């Protein structure tokens, strides 16, 4: 009986954790299918960092940063940093 009660408590705790984590996640983060790293780069763009500064901050090469930025532009359907930042702010990504 105690084992059944413990299982019931554990199952309800697990359900609460899952429900809480799904409620707290921003609804728009994956709206464009951005990876975690792309979101980090997008935050850096919004902070006004240039490619070299982003590379240093995230321990990437400048070429990799350029690839991430290109991917962000494509996924968000924007042309430049200003549009990407503006769209991200307007849609609650940042």
Short mmCIF file of N, CA and C in Angstrom, two decimals:
data_model
loop_
_atom_site.label_atom_id
_atom_site.label_comp_id
_atom_site.label_asym_id
_atom_site.label_seq_id
_atom_site.Cartn_x
_atom_site.Cartn_y
_atom_site.Cartn_z
N UNK A 1 0.82 -1.19 0.00
CA UNK A 1 0.00 0.00 0.00
C UNK A 1 0.87 1.26 0.00
N UNK A 2 1.90 1.26 0.81
CA UNK A 2 2.79 2.41 0.84
C UNK A 2 3.49 2.60 -0.50
N UNK A 3 3.83 1.50 -1.15
CA UNK A 3 4.49 1.58 -2.45
C UNK A 3 3.54 2.22 -3.46
N UNK A 4 2.27 1.83 -3.43
CA UNK A 4 1.28 2.39 -4.35
C UNK A 4 1.10 3.89 -4.10
N UNK A 5 1.07 4.27 -2.83
CA UNK A 5 0.94 5.70 -2.50
C UNK A 5 2.16 6.47 -2.98
N UNK A 6 3.34 5.90 -2.79
CA UNK A 6 4.57 6.56 -3.23
C UNK A 6 4.57 6.71 -4.75
N UNK A 7 4.13 5.68 -5.45
CA UNK A 7 4.07 5.76 -6.91
C UNK A 7 3.09 6.84 -7.35
N UNK A 8 1.95 6.91 -6.66
CA UNK A 8 0.95 7.93 -6.99
C UNK A 8 1.50 9.33 -6.79
N UNK A 9 2.22 9.55 -5.71
CA UNK A 9 2.83 10.85 -5.43
C UNK A 9 3.88 11.17 -6.49
N UNK A 10 4.70 10.17 -6.84
CA UNK A 10 5.74 10.39 -7.84
C UNK A 10 5.14 10.70 -9.19
N UNK A 11 4.09 9.98 -9.58
CA UNK A 11 3.46 10.23 -10.88
C UNK A 11 2.84 11.62 -10.93
N UNK A 12 2.17 12.03 -9.84
CA UNK A 12 1.57 13.36 -9.84
C UNK A 12 2.65 14.45 -9.85
N UNK A 13 3.77 14.20 -9.18
CA UNK A 13 4.88 15.16 -9.19
C UNK A 13 5.46 15.28 -10.58
N UNK A 14 5.63 14.14 -11.26
CA UNK A 14 6.16 14.17 -12.63
C UNK A 14 5.22 14.93 -13.55
N UNK A 15 3.91 14.72 -13.41
CA UNK A 15 2.95 15.44 -14.24
C UNK A 15 3.04 16.95 -13.99
N UNK A 16 3.16 17.33 -12.71
CA UNK A 16 3.26 18.75 -12.38
C UNK A 16 4.51 19.37 -12.99
N UNK A 17 5.62 18.65 -12.95
CA UNK A 17 6.87 19.17 -13.50
C UNK A 17 6.73 19.38 -15.01
N UNK A 18 6.17 18.40 -15.69
CA UNK A 18 5.99 18.50 -17.15
C UNK A 18 5.05 19.65 -17.49
N UNK A 19 3.93 19.74 -16.77
CA UNK A 19 2.96 20.82 -17.03
C UNK A 19 3.59 22.18 -16.77
N UNK A 20 4.34 22.30 -15.68
CA UNK A 20 4.97 23.57 -15.34
C UNK A 20 6.01 23.97 -16.38
N UNK A 21 6.82 23.00 -16.84
CA UNK A 21 7.87 23.33 -17.81
C UNK A 21 7.26 23.73 -19.15
N UNK A 22 6.15 23.13 -19.53
CA UNK A 22 5.54 23.50 -20.81
C UNK A 22 4.85 24.85 -20.71
N UNK A 23 4.37 25.21 -19.54
CA UNK A 23 3.73 26.52 -19.37
C UNK A 23 4.75 27.64 -19.38
N UNK A 24 5.94 27.40 -18.83
CA UNK A 24 6.93 28.45 -18.69
C UNK A 24 7.73 28.72 -19.95
N UNK A 25 7.73 27.81 -20.91
CA UNK A 25 8.50 28.00 -22.13
C UNK A 25 7.87 29.10 -22.97
N UNK A 26 8.68 29.99 -23.52
CA UNK A 26 8.13 31.01 -24.40
C UNK A 26 7.48 30.35 -25.61
N UNK A 27 6.30 30.82 -25.95
CA UNK A 27 5.53 30.20 -27.03
C UNK A 27 6.19 30.38 -28.39
N UNK A 28 6.96 31.43 -28.57
CA UNK A 28 7.48 31.78 -29.89
C UNK A 28 8.88 31.28 -30.18
N UNK A 29 9.57 30.72 -29.20
CA UNK A 29 10.98 30.38 -29.41
C UNK A 29 11.17 29.46 -30.61
N UNK A 30 10.33 28.47 -30.76
CA UNK A 30 10.51 27.57 -31.88
C UNK A 30 9.57 27.88 -33.04
N UNK A 31 8.96 29.06 -33.03
CA UNK A 31 8.05 29.43 -34.11
C UNK A 31 8.76 29.43 -35.46
N UNK A 32 10.04 29.74 -35.46
CA UNK A 32 10.82 29.76 -36.70
C UNK A 32 11.76 28.59 -36.81
N UNK A 33 11.74 27.70 -35.84
CA UNK A 33 12.62 26.55 -35.87
C UNK A 33 14.07 26.90 -35.60
N UNK A 34 14.31 27.95 -34.82
CA UNK A 34 15.67 28.36 -34.50
C UNK A 34 16.28 27.41 -33.47
N UNK A 35 17.54 27.07 -33.67
CA UNK A 35 18.26 26.25 -32.70
C UNK A 35 18.62 27.13 -31.50
N UNK A 36 19.05 26.49 -30.42
CA UNK A 36 19.48 27.24 -29.24
C UNK A 36 20.62 28.20 -29.58
N UNK A 37 21.56 27.72 -30.38
CA UNK A 37 22.70 28.55 -30.75
C UNK A 37 22.26 29.73 -31.61
N UNK A 38 21.31 29.50 -32.52
CA UNK A 38 20.81 30.60 -33.35
C UNK A 38 20.11 31.64 -32.48
N UNK A 39 19.42 31.20 -31.46
CA UNK A 39 18.77 32.14 -30.54
C UNK A 39 19.83 32.95 -29.80
N UNK A 40 20.93 32.31 -29.40
CA UNK A 40 22.03 33.03 -28.75
C UNK A 40 22.61 34.09 -29.68
N UNK A 41 22.80 33.71 -30.93
CA UNK A 41 23.34 34.66 -31.92
C UNK A 41 22.34 35.79 -32.14
N UNK A 42 21.07 35.47 -32.20
CA UNK A 42 20.04 36.50 -32.38
C UNK A 42 20.05 37.49 -31.21
N UNK A 43 20.20 37.00 -30.00
CA UNK A 43 20.31 37.89 -28.84
C UNK A 43 21.52 38.81 -28.98
N UNK A 44 22.64 38.26 -29.43
CA UNK A 44 23.85 39.06 -29.60
C UNK A 44 23.65 40.12 -30.69
N UNK A 45 22.97 39.74 -31.76
CA UNK A 45 22.66 40.71 -32.82
C UNK A 45 21.82 41.84 -32.25
N UNK A 46 20.81 41.47 -31.47
CA UNK A 46 19.93 42.48 -30.88
C UNK A 46 20.67 43.38 -29.89
N UNK A 47 21.73 42.85 -29.30
CA UNK A 47 22.56 43.65 -28.38
C UNK A 47 23.51 44.57 -29.13
N UNK A 48 23.52 44.47 -30.47
CA UNK A 48 24.35 45.36 -31.27
C UNK A 48 25.76 44.88 -31.51
N UNK A 49 26.04 43.62 -31.24
CA UNK A 49 27.39 43.11 -31.44
C UNK A 49 27.65 42.83 -32.92
N UNK A 50 28.89 43.05 -33.36
CA UNK A 50 29.25 42.69 -34.73
C UNK A 50 29.68 41.23 -34.77
N UNK A 51 29.96 40.71 -35.96
CA UNK A 51 30.28 39.29 -36.11
C UNK A 51 31.48 38.86 -35.28
N UNK A 52 32.52 39.70 -35.27
CA UNK A 52 33.72 39.37 -34.51
C UNK A 52 33.42 39.30 -33.01
N UNK A 53 32.63 40.25 -32.53
CA UNK A 53 32.27 40.27 -31.10
C UNK A 53 31.41 39.07 -30.73
N UNK A 54 30.49 38.70 -31.62
CA UNK A 54 29.64 37.53 -31.38
C UNK A 54 30.51 36.28 -31.33
N UNK A 55 31.44 36.18 -32.27
CA UNK A 55 32.34 35.02 -32.32
C UNK A 55 33.13 34.90 -31.02
N UNK A 56 33.66 35.99 -30.53
CA UNK A 56 34.44 35.96 -29.29
C UNK A 56 33.56 35.61 -28.10
N UNK A 57 32.37 36.19 -28.06
CA UNK A 57 31.47 35.95 -26.93
C UNK A 57 31.02 34.50 -26.86
N UNK A 58 30.73 33.89 -28.03
CA UNK A 58 30.18 32.53 -28.06
C UNK A 58 31.23 31.47 -28.38
N UNK A 59 32.51 31.88 -28.47
CA UNK A 59 33.61 30.97 -28.76
C UNK A 59 33.40 30.23 -30.08
N UNK A 60 33.11 31.00 -31.11
CA UNK A 60 32.91 30.48 -32.47
C UNK A 60 33.85 31.20 -33.42
N UNK A 61 34.01 30.67 -34.61
CA UNK A 61 34.75 31.41 -35.63
C UNK A 61 33.79 32.41 -36.28
N UNK A 62 34.35 33.43 -36.91
CA UNK A 62 33.51 34.41 -37.59
C UNK A 62 32.71 33.77 -38.72
N UNK A 63 33.30 32.80 -39.39
CA UNK A 63 32.60 32.11 -40.47
C UNK A 63 31.37 31.37 -39.96
N UNK A 64 31.50 30.76 -38.80
CA UNK A 64 30.37 30.05 -38.20
C UNK A 64 29.27 31.04 -37.81
N UNK A 65 29.67 32.18 -37.28
CA UNK A 65 28.69 33.21 -36.93
C UNK A 65 27.95 33.66 -38.19
N UNK A 66 28.67 33.87 -39.27
CA UNK A 66 28.04 34.28 -40.53
C UNK A 66 27.04 33.22 -41.00
N UNK A 67 27.40 31.96 -40.86
CA UNK A 67 26.48 30.88 -41.24
C UNK A 67 25.22 30.89 -40.38
N UNK A 68 25.39 31.08 -39.07
CA UNK A 68 24.23 31.16 -38.19
C UNK A 68 23.33 32.34 -38.56
N UNK A 69 23.94 33.48 -38.82
CA UNK A 69 23.17 34.67 -39.16
C UNK A 69 22.40 34.44 -40.46
N UNK A 70 23.04 33.84 -41.43
CA UNK A 70 22.37 33.54 -42.69
C UNK A 70 21.17 32.62 -42.46
N UNK A 71 21.35 31.64 -41.62
CA UNK A 71 20.27 30.70 -41.30
C UNK A 71 19.12 31.42 -40.58
N UNK A 72 19.47 32.31 -39.66
CA UNK A 72 18.45 33.09 -38.95
C UNK A 72 17.65 33.92 -39.92
N UNK A 73 18.33 34.63 -40.81
CA UNK A 73 17.64 35.46 -41.80
C UNK A 73 16.68 34.63 -42.63
N UNK A 74 17.13 33.48 -43.05
CA UNK A 74 16.31 32.61 -43.89
C UNK A 74 15.09 32.11 -43.13
N UNK A 75 15.29 31.63 -41.92
CA UNK A 75 14.19 31.08 -41.13
C UNK A 75 13.18 32.15 -40.73
N UNK A 76 13.66 33.36 -40.45
CA UNK A 76 12.77 34.44 -40.03
C UNK A 76 12.23 35.25 -41.21
N UNK A 77 12.73 34.98 -42.39
CA UNK A 77 12.34 35.69 -43.60
C UNK A 77 12.58 37.20 -43.47
N UNK A 78 13.84 37.53 -43.12
CA UNK A 78 14.26 38.93 -43.00
C UNK A 78 15.51 39.13 -43.83
N UNK A 79 15.88 40.41 -44.05
CA UNK A 79 17.03 40.72 -44.89
C UNK A 79 18.27 41.15 -44.14
N UNK A 80 18.08 41.70 -42.92
CA UNK A 80 19.24 42.24 -42.21
C UNK A 80 19.06 42.17 -40.70
N UNK A 81 20.09 42.65 -39.99
CA UNK A 81 20.11 42.60 -38.52
C UNK A 81 18.97 43.40 -37.90
N UNK A 82 18.69 44.54 -38.48
CA UNK A 82 17.65 45.40 -37.92
C UNK A 82 16.29 44.71 -38.03
N UNK A 83 16.00 44.15 -39.18
CA UNK A 83 14.73 43.45 -39.35
C UNK A 83 14.65 42.23 -38.42
N UNK A 84 15.74 41.51 -38.29
CA UNK A 84 15.74 40.33 -37.42
C UNK A 84 15.49 40.74 -35.97
N UNK A 85 16.17 41.78 -35.51
CA UNK A 85 16.00 42.24 -34.13
C UNK A 85 14.58 42.75 -33.91
N UNK A 86 14.10 43.55 -34.84
CA UNK A 86 12.76 44.12 -34.71
C UNK A 86 11.70 43.03 -34.67
N UNK A 87 11.80 42.08 -35.58
CA UNK A 87 10.82 40.99 -35.64
C UNK A 87 10.89 40.14 -34.37
N UNK A 88 12.09 39.88 -33.89
CA UNK A 88 12.27 39.08 -32.68
C UNK A 88 11.63 39.76 -31.48
N UNK A 89 11.83 41.07 -31.34
CA UNK A 89 11.23 41.82 -30.24
C UNK A 89 9.70 41.84 -30.36
N UNK A 90 9.21 42.12 -31.55
CA UNK A 90 7.77 42.21 -31.77
C UNK A 90 7.05 40.90 -31.48
N UNK A 91 7.73 39.78 -31.75
CA UNK A 91 7.09 38.49 -31.60
C UNK A 91 7.48 37.78 -30.30
N UNK A 92 8.17 38.49 -29.42
CA UNK A 92 8.46 37.95 -28.11
C UNK A 92 9.59 36.94 -28.04
N UNK A 93 10.44 36.91 -29.05
CA UNK A 93 11.58 35.98 -29.03
C UNK A 93 12.69 36.48 -28.10
N UNK A 94 12.76 37.77 -27.92
CA UNK A 94 13.82 38.36 -27.08
C UNK A 94 13.22 38.99 -25.85
#
